[in-house]
mmCIF file with all atom_site columns, C-alpha atoms in Angstrom:
data_model
loop_
_atom_site.group_PDB
_atom_site.id
_atom_site.type_symbol
_atom_site.label_atom_id
_atom_site.label_alt_id
_atom_site.label_comp_id
_atom_site.label_asym_id
_atom_site.label_entity_id
_atom_site.label_seq_id
_atom_site.pdbx_PDB_ins_code
_atom_site.Cartn_x
_atom_site.Cartn_y
_atom_site.Cartn_z
_atom_site.occupancy
_atom_site.B_iso_or_equiv
_atom_site.pdbx_formal_charge
_atom_site.auth_seq_id
_atom_site.auth_comp_id
_atom_site.auth_asym_id
_atom_site.auth_atom_id
_atom_site.pdbx_PDB_model_num
ATOM 1   C CA . MET G 1 1   ? 2.945   -1.083  -28.711 1.00 52.00 ? 1   MET G CA 1
ATOM 2   C CA . ASN G 1 2   ? 1.141   -4.192  -27.827 1.00 56.00 ? 2   ASN G CA 1
ATOM 3   C CA . ARG G 1 3   ? -2.443  -4.258  -27.943 1.00 72.00 ? 3   ARG G CA 1
ATOM 4   C CA . ILE G 1 4   ? -3.448  -5.102  -24.715 1.00 83.00 ? 4   ILE G CA 1
ATOM 5   C CA . VAL G 1 5   ? -6.929  -6.571  -24.025 1.00 90.00 ? 5   VAL G CA 1
ATOM 6   C CA . LEU G 1 6   ? -8.399  -7.326  -20.820 1.00 94.00 ? 6   LEU G CA 1
ATOM 7   C CA . LYS G 1 7   ? -11.515 -9.286  -20.243 1.00 95.00 ? 7   LYS G CA 1
ATOM 8   C CA . THR G 1 8   ? -13.848 -9.800  -17.351 1.00 95.00 ? 8   THR G CA 1
ATOM 9   C CA . GLU G 1 9   ? -17.358 -11.486 -17.046 1.00 94.00 ? 9   GLU G CA 1
ATOM 10  C CA . ARG G 1 10  ? -19.230 -8.803  -18.673 1.00 95.00 ? 10  ARG G CA 1
ATOM 11  C CA . LEU G 1 11  ? -16.668 -6.653  -20.049 1.00 95.00 ? 11  LEU G CA 1
ATOM 12  C CA . ARG G 1 12  ? -13.716 -6.211  -22.363 1.00 94.00 ? 12  ARG G CA 1
ATOM 13  C CA . LEU G 1 13  ? -11.314 -3.622  -21.726 1.00 95.00 ? 13  LEU G CA 1
ATOM 14  C CA . TYR G 1 14  ? -8.626  -2.170  -24.314 1.00 92.00 ? 14  TYR G CA 1
ATOM 15  C CA . VAL G 1 15  ? -6.081  0.516   -25.380 1.00 91.00 ? 15  VAL G CA 1
ATOM 16  C CA . ALA G 1 16  ? -8.132  2.724   -27.643 1.00 90.00 ? 16  ALA G CA 1
ATOM 17  C CA . SER G 1 17  ? -6.569  3.524   -31.371 1.00 90.00 ? 17  SER G CA 1
ATOM 18  C CA . LYS G 1 18  ? -5.346  6.865   -32.171 1.00 92.00 ? 18  LYS G CA 1
ATOM 19  C CA . ALA G 1 19  ? -8.397  7.264   -34.082 1.00 93.00 ? 19  ALA G CA 1
ATOM 20  C CA . GLU G 1 20  ? -10.613 6.163   -31.624 1.00 91.00 ? 20  GLU G CA 1
ATOM 21  C CA . MET G 1 21  ? -9.111  8.444   -28.990 1.00 92.00 ? 21  MET G CA 1
ATOM 22  C CA . GLU G 1 22  ? -9.649  11.565  -31.431 1.00 95.00 ? 22  GLU G CA 1
ATOM 23  C CA . GLN G 1 23  ? -13.335 10.781  -31.863 1.00 93.00 ? 23  GLN G CA 1
ATOM 24  C CA . ILE G 1 24  ? -13.541 10.775  -28.339 1.00 91.00 ? 24  ILE G CA 1
ATOM 25  C CA . ILE G 1 25  ? -11.891 14.206  -28.074 1.00 93.00 ? 25  ILE G CA 1
ATOM 26  C CA . GLU G 1 26  ? -14.187 15.415  -30.787 1.00 94.00 ? 26  GLU G CA 1
ATOM 27  C CA . ARG G 1 27  ? -17.468 14.063  -29.598 1.00 91.00 ? 27  ARG G CA 1
ATOM 28  C CA . GLN G 1 28  ? -16.691 15.377  -25.945 1.00 89.00 ? 28  GLN G CA 1
ATOM 29  C CA . THR G 1 29  ? -19.109 18.199  -24.950 1.00 90.00 ? 29  THR G CA 1
ATOM 30  C CA . ASP G 1 30  ? -17.411 18.889  -21.433 1.00 89.00 ? 30  ASP G CA 1
ATOM 31  C CA . GLY G 1 31  ? -14.480 21.095  -21.948 1.00 90.00 ? 31  GLY G CA 1
ATOM 32  C CA . ASP G 1 32  ? -12.371 19.679  -18.730 1.00 87.00 ? 32  ASP G CA 1
ATOM 33  C CA . LEU G 1 33  ? -13.054 16.197  -20.023 1.00 86.00 ? 33  LEU G CA 1
ATOM 34  C CA . GLN G 1 34  ? -12.137 17.089  -23.462 1.00 92.00 ? 34  GLN G CA 1
ATOM 35  C CA . LYS G 1 35  ? -9.130  18.835  -22.176 1.00 92.00 ? 35  LYS G CA 1
ATOM 36  C CA . ALA G 1 36  ? -7.992  15.600  -20.014 1.00 88.00 ? 36  ALA G CA 1
ATOM 37  C CA . TYR G 1 37  ? -8.753  13.427  -23.079 1.00 91.00 ? 37  TYR G CA 1
ATOM 38  C CA . GLN G 1 38  ? -6.214  15.229  -25.152 1.00 93.00 ? 38  GLN G CA 1
ATOM 39  C CA . GLU G 1 39  ? -3.490  15.163  -22.563 1.00 91.00 ? 39  GLU G CA 1
ATOM 40  C CA . MET G 1 40  ? -3.965  11.328  -22.493 1.00 90.00 ? 40  MET G CA 1
ATOM 41  C CA . LEU G 1 41  ? -3.675  11.231  -26.324 1.00 93.00 ? 41  LEU G CA 1
ATOM 42  C CA . ASP G 1 42  ? -0.656  13.701  -26.361 1.00 93.00 ? 42  ASP G CA 1
ATOM 43  C CA . GLY G 1 43  ? 0.945   11.447  -23.551 1.00 91.00 ? 43  GLY G CA 1
ATOM 44  C CA . TYR G 1 44  ? 0.143   8.444   -25.878 1.00 91.00 ? 44  TYR G CA 1
ATOM 45  C CA . LEU G 1 45  ? 1.854   9.740   -28.944 1.00 93.00 ? 45  LEU G CA 1
ATOM 46  C CA . ALA G 1 46  ? 4.638   10.971  -26.911 1.00 92.00 ? 46  ALA G CA 1
ATOM 47  C CA . HIS G 1 47  ? 5.541   7.749   -25.110 1.00 90.00 ? 47  HIS G CA 1
ATOM 48  C CA . PRO G 1 48  ? 4.788   5.151   -27.572 1.00 86.00 ? 48  PRO G CA 1
ATOM 49  C CA . GLU G 1 49  ? 6.711   2.344   -25.570 1.00 86.00 ? 49  GLU G CA 1
ATOM 50  C CA . GLN G 1 50  ? 4.399   2.901   -22.850 1.00 87.00 ? 50  GLN G CA 1
ATOM 51  C CA . GLY G 1 51  ? 1.272   3.893   -24.267 1.00 87.00 ? 51  GLY G CA 1
ATOM 52  C CA . GLU G 1 52  ? -0.921  2.142   -22.249 1.00 91.00 ? 52  GLU G CA 1
ATOM 53  C CA . TRP G 1 53  ? 0.059   3.959   -19.397 1.00 91.00 ? 53  TRP G CA 1
ATOM 54  C CA . TYR G 1 54  ? -1.487  7.381   -20.919 1.00 88.00 ? 54  TYR G CA 1
ATOM 55  C CA . ALA G 1 55  ? -3.915  6.029   -23.678 1.00 88.00 ? 55  ALA G CA 1
ATOM 56  C CA . ILE G 1 56  ? -8.101  5.700   -23.032 1.00 86.00 ? 56  ILE G CA 1
ATOM 57  C CA . TRP G 1 57  ? -9.024  2.589   -22.368 1.00 90.00 ? 57  TRP G CA 1
ATOM 58  C CA . MET G 1 58  ? -12.510 1.449   -23.745 1.00 90.00 ? 58  MET G CA 1
ATOM 59  C CA . VAL G 1 59  ? -14.616 -0.155  -21.557 1.00 92.00 ? 59  VAL G CA 1
ATOM 60  C CA . THR G 1 60  ? -17.246 -2.203  -23.789 1.00 93.00 ? 60  THR G CA 1
ATOM 61  C CA . ARG G 1 61  ? -19.631 -4.983  -22.861 1.00 89.00 ? 61  ARG G CA 1
ATOM 62  C CA . HIS G 1 62  ? -18.939 -8.204  -24.755 1.00 88.00 ? 62  HIS G CA 1
ATOM 63  C CA . ASP G 1 63  ? -21.681 -7.006  -27.294 1.00 93.00 ? 63  ASP G CA 1
ATOM 64  C CA . GLY G 1 64  ? -19.554 -4.022  -28.174 1.00 91.00 ? 64  GLY G CA 1
ATOM 65  C CA . VAL G 1 65  ? -21.782 -1.331  -26.578 1.00 93.00 ? 65  VAL G CA 1
ATOM 66  C CA . GLN G 1 66  ? -19.352 1.070   -24.656 1.00 92.00 ? 66  GLN G CA 1
ATOM 67  C CA . VAL G 1 67  ? -20.211 1.538   -21.239 1.00 94.00 ? 67  VAL G CA 1
ATOM 68  C CA . GLY G 1 68  ? -17.375 3.910   -20.333 1.00 93.00 ? 68  GLY G CA 1
ATOM 69  C CA . ASP G 1 69  ? -13.657 4.097   -20.274 1.00 93.00 ? 69  ASP G CA 1
ATOM 70  C CA . LEU G 1 70  ? -10.511 4.425   -17.993 1.00 94.00 ? 70  LEU G CA 1
ATOM 71  C CA . SER G 1 71  ? -7.032  5.650   -18.320 1.00 93.00 ? 71  SER G CA 1
ATOM 72  C CA . PHE G 1 72  ? -3.867  5.732   -16.290 1.00 94.00 ? 72  PHE G CA 1
ATOM 73  C CA . LYS G 1 73  ? -2.123  8.921   -15.798 1.00 89.00 ? 73  LYS G CA 1
ATOM 74  C CA . GLY G 1 74  ? 1.117   7.917   -16.731 1.00 89.00 ? 74  GLY G CA 1
ATOM 75  C CA . LEU G 1 75  ? 3.764   5.746   -15.067 1.00 90.00 ? 75  LEU G CA 1
ATOM 76  C CA . ASN G 1 76  ? 6.019   7.784   -12.471 1.00 92.00 ? 76  ASN G CA 1
ATOM 77  C CA . ASP G 1 77  ? 9.627   7.135   -11.563 1.00 92.00 ? 77  ASP G CA 1
ATOM 78  C CA . ASP G 1 78  ? 8.551   6.260   -7.962  1.00 96.00 ? 78  ASP G CA 1
ATOM 79  C CA . GLY G 1 79  ? 6.878   3.245   -9.285  1.00 96.00 ? 79  GLY G CA 1
ATOM 80  C CA . SER G 1 80  ? 3.198   4.555   -9.008  1.00 97.00 ? 80  SER G CA 1
ATOM 81  C CA . ALA G 1 81  ? 0.212   5.185   -11.586 1.00 96.00 ? 81  ALA G CA 1
ATOM 82  C CA . GLU G 1 82  ? -2.626  6.906   -11.044 1.00 96.00 ? 82  GLU G CA 1
ATOM 83  C CA . ILE G 1 83  ? -6.202  5.513   -12.527 1.00 97.00 ? 83  ILE G CA 1
ATOM 84  C CA . GLY G 1 84  ? -9.161  7.720   -13.596 1.00 94.00 ? 84  GLY G CA 1
ATOM 85  C CA . TYR G 1 85  ? -12.689 6.267   -14.807 1.00 95.00 ? 85  TYR G CA 1
ATOM 86  C CA . GLY G 1 86  ? -16.133 6.940   -16.084 1.00 92.00 ? 86  GLY G CA 1
ATOM 87  C CA . ILE G 1 87  ? -19.209 4.964   -16.947 1.00 94.00 ? 87  ILE G CA 1
ATOM 88  C CA . LYS G 1 88  ? -21.702 6.763   -18.868 1.00 92.00 ? 88  LYS G CA 1
ATOM 89  C CA . ASP G 1 89  ? -24.936 7.766   -16.939 1.00 93.00 ? 89  ASP G CA 1
ATOM 90  C CA . GLU G 1 90  ? -27.050 5.173   -18.299 1.00 95.00 ? 90  GLU G CA 1
ATOM 91  C CA . PHE G 1 91  ? -24.902 2.073   -17.343 1.00 96.00 ? 91  PHE G CA 1
ATOM 92  C CA . GLN G 1 92  ? -23.896 3.516   -13.759 1.00 95.00 ? 92  GLN G CA 1
ATOM 93  C CA . GLY G 1 93  ? -25.251 1.559   -10.625 1.00 95.00 ? 93  GLY G CA 1
ATOM 94  C CA . GLN G 1 94  ? -24.722 -2.099  -12.579 1.00 96.00 ? 94  GLN G CA 1
ATOM 95  C CA . GLY G 1 95  ? -21.033 -2.891  -11.047 1.00 97.00 ? 95  GLY G CA 1
ATOM 96  C CA . TYR G 1 96  ? -19.140 -1.962  -14.237 1.00 97.00 ? 96  TYR G CA 1
ATOM 97  C CA . ALA G 1 97  ? -16.990 0.561   -12.657 1.00 97.00 ? 97  ALA G CA 1
ATOM 98  C CA . THR G 1 98  ? -15.683 -2.068  -10.252 1.00 97.00 ? 98  THR G CA 1
ATOM 99  C CA . GLU G 1 99  ? -15.526 -4.673  -12.572 1.00 97.00 ? 99  GLU G CA 1
ATOM 100 C CA . ALA G 1 100 ? -13.256 -2.513  -14.617 1.00 97.00 ? 100 ALA G CA 1
ATOM 101 C CA . VAL G 1 101 ? -11.430 -1.021  -12.284 1.00 98.00 ? 101 VAL G CA 1
ATOM 102 C CA . MET G 1 102 ? -10.588 -4.233  -10.456 1.00 98.00 ? 102 MET G CA 1
ATOM 103 C CA . SER G 1 103 ? -9.181  -5.696  -13.916 1.00 97.00 ? 103 SER G CA 1
ATOM 104 C CA . ALA G 1 104 ? -7.072  -2.615  -14.972 1.00 97.00 ? 104 ALA G CA 1
ATOM 105 C CA . VAL G 1 105 ? -5.707  -2.260  -11.438 1.00 98.00 ? 105 VAL G CA 1
ATOM 106 C CA . ASP G 1 106 ? -4.887  -6.149  -11.039 1.00 98.00 ? 106 ASP G CA 1
ATOM 107 C CA . TRP G 1 107 ? -3.247  -5.788  -14.560 1.00 96.00 ? 107 TRP G CA 1
ATOM 108 C CA . ALA G 1 108 ? -0.981  -2.922  -13.470 1.00 97.00 ? 108 ALA G CA 1
ATOM 109 C CA . LEU G 1 109 ? 0.049   -4.134  -10.230 1.00 97.00 ? 109 LEU G CA 1
ATOM 110 C CA . LYS G 1 110 ? 1.393   -7.312  -12.312 1.00 96.00 ? 110 LYS G CA 1
ATOM 111 C CA . GLN G 1 111 ? 3.805   -4.962  -14.420 1.00 95.00 ? 111 GLN G CA 1
ATOM 112 C CA . VAL G 1 112 ? 7.321   -4.733  -13.653 1.00 93.00 ? 112 VAL G CA 1
ATOM 113 C CA . GLY G 1 113 ? 8.137   -1.767  -11.467 1.00 93.00 ? 113 GLY G CA 1
ATOM 114 C CA . VAL G 1 114 ? 4.549   -0.665  -10.653 1.00 96.00 ? 114 VAL G CA 1
ATOM 115 C CA . LEU G 1 115 ? 4.327   -0.547  -6.817  1.00 98.00 ? 115 LEU G CA 1
ATOM 116 C CA . ARG G 1 116 ? 1.174   1.242   -6.345  1.00 98.00 ? 116 ARG G CA 1
ATOM 117 C CA . VAL G 1 117 ? -1.893  2.578   -8.140  1.00 98.00 ? 117 VAL G CA 1
ATOM 118 C CA . GLU G 1 118 ? -3.397  5.953   -6.681  1.00 98.00 ? 118 GLU G CA 1
ATOM 119 C CA . ALA G 1 119 ? -7.064  7.118   -7.312  1.00 97.00 ? 119 ALA G CA 1
ATOM 120 C CA . GLU G 1 120 ? -8.771  10.600  -6.465  1.00 96.00 ? 120 GLU G CA 1
ATOM 121 C CA . ALA G 1 121 ? -12.552 10.856  -5.809  1.00 95.00 ? 121 ALA G CA 1
ATOM 122 C CA . GLU G 1 122 ? -14.591 14.086  -5.193  1.00 93.00 ? 122 GLU G CA 1
ATOM 123 C CA . PRO G 1 123 ? -15.924 14.396  -1.302  1.00 94.00 ? 123 PRO G CA 1
ATOM 124 C CA . ASP G 1 124 ? -19.201 14.046  -2.432  1.00 95.00 ? 124 ASP G CA 1
ATOM 125 C CA . ASN G 1 125 ? -18.709 11.174  -4.855  1.00 95.00 ? 125 ASN G CA 1
ATOM 126 C CA . THR G 1 126 ? -19.388 7.947   -2.652  1.00 95.00 ? 126 THR G CA 1
ATOM 127 C CA . ALA G 1 127 ? -20.195 5.849   -5.651  1.00 96.00 ? 127 ALA G CA 1
ATOM 128 C CA . SER G 1 128 ? -16.601 6.371   -6.683  1.00 96.00 ? 128 SER G CA 1
ATOM 129 C CA . GLN G 1 129 ? -15.106 5.939   -3.090  1.00 96.00 ? 129 GLN G CA 1
ATOM 130 C CA . ARG G 1 130 ? -17.576 2.908   -2.793  1.00 97.00 ? 130 ARG G CA 1
ATOM 131 C CA . VAL G 1 131 ? -15.910 1.363   -6.050  1.00 98.00 ? 131 VAL G CA 1
ATOM 132 C CA . LEU G 1 132 ? -12.419 2.202   -4.905  1.00 98.00 ? 132 LEU G CA 1
ATOM 133 C CA . ALA G 1 133 ? -12.945 0.357   -1.615  1.00 98.00 ? 133 ALA G CA 1
ATOM 134 C CA . LYS G 1 134 ? -14.466 -2.675  -3.352  1.00 98.00 ? 134 LYS G CA 1
ATOM 135 C CA . CYS G 1 135 ? -11.076 -2.725  -5.652  1.00 98.00 ? 135 CYS G CA 1
ATOM 136 C CA . GLY G 1 136 ? -8.805  -2.848  -2.421  1.00 98.00 ? 136 GLY G CA 1
ATOM 137 C CA . PHE G 1 137 ? -8.017  0.692   -2.298  1.00 98.00 ? 137 PHE G CA 1
ATOM 138 C CA . VAL G 1 138 ? -7.839  2.566   1.262   1.00 97.00 ? 138 VAL G CA 1
ATOM 139 C CA . PRO G 1 139 ? -7.478  6.521   1.817   1.00 96.00 ? 139 PRO G CA 1
ATOM 140 C CA . ASN G 1 140 ? -3.787  7.602   2.152   1.00 94.00 ? 140 ASN G CA 1
ATOM 141 C CA . GLY G 1 141 ? -4.689  10.750  4.044   1.00 90.00 ? 141 GLY G CA 1
ATOM 142 C CA . VAL G 1 142 ? -4.154  13.262  1.110   1.00 89.00 ? 142 VAL G CA 1
ATOM 143 C CA . ILE G 1 143 ? -6.290  15.538  -0.357  1.00 92.00 ? 143 ILE G CA 1
ATOM 144 C CA . GLY G 1 144 ? -5.626  15.883  -4.245  1.00 88.00 ? 144 GLY G CA 1
ATOM 145 C CA . GLU G 1 145 ? -7.251  18.519  -6.738  1.00 88.00 ? 145 GLU G CA 1
ATOM 146 C CA . GLU G 1 146 ? -10.197 16.503  -6.928  1.00 89.00 ? 146 GLU G CA 1
ATOM 147 C CA . GLY G 1 147 ? -10.832 15.321  -3.490  1.00 90.00 ? 147 GLY G CA 1
ATOM 148 C CA . PRO G 1 148 ? -9.583  12.628  -1.095  1.00 94.00 ? 148 PRO G CA 1
ATOM 149 C CA . ARG G 1 149 ? -6.636  10.218  -2.267  1.00 96.00 ? 149 ARG G CA 1
ATOM 150 C CA . PHE G 1 150 ? -6.731  6.284   -2.321  1.00 98.00 ? 150 PHE G CA 1
ATOM 151 C CA . VAL G 1 151 ? -3.829  3.748   -2.615  1.00 98.00 ? 151 VAL G CA 1
ATOM 152 C CA . ARG G 1 152 ? -3.487  0.404   -3.784  1.00 98.00 ? 152 ARG G CA 1
ATOM 153 C CA . VAL G 1 153 ? -0.236  -1.274  -3.011  1.00 98.00 ? 153 VAL G CA 1
ATOM 154 C CA . LYS G 1 154 ? 1.274   -4.133  -4.647  1.00 95.00 ? 154 LYS G CA 1
ATOM 155 C CA . SER G 1 155 ? 0.952   -7.315  -2.613  1.00 87.00 ? 155 SER G CA 1
ATOM 156 C CA . GLN G 1 156 ? 4.423   -8.687  -1.582  1.00 60.00 ? 156 GLN G CA 1
#
């Protein structure tokens, strides 16, 4: 698998190595997040030719400090990919999520076979909903497990 690195004005996004993913899982204290991260690692290992669609992507500042992470939840046969993301508490409210999601989604929509990227945000997570809106996502009228679903479609 190619080591993908995306750079923005303030951030560097890259697909974490297996060892980095294992460290993230080991350090995670939230059981639900630990389970989700393990599923990402399992998908990464099961689909090495499409690892970037399953892996944890590290989000770091250019000085190397990790501000958060994101992931796609696989690439579906219908041309859709779902993105999830999180920014550490001490870095929230500084535009890092918007910058990272915009970069990752722009990259995803340039890939062959990708027609749209979807996301969910909990109903009371207005900050995440604002991030999605700033990144060109619109509500699609569906309620998912976590809340309203949003979609950004590839431009023709």
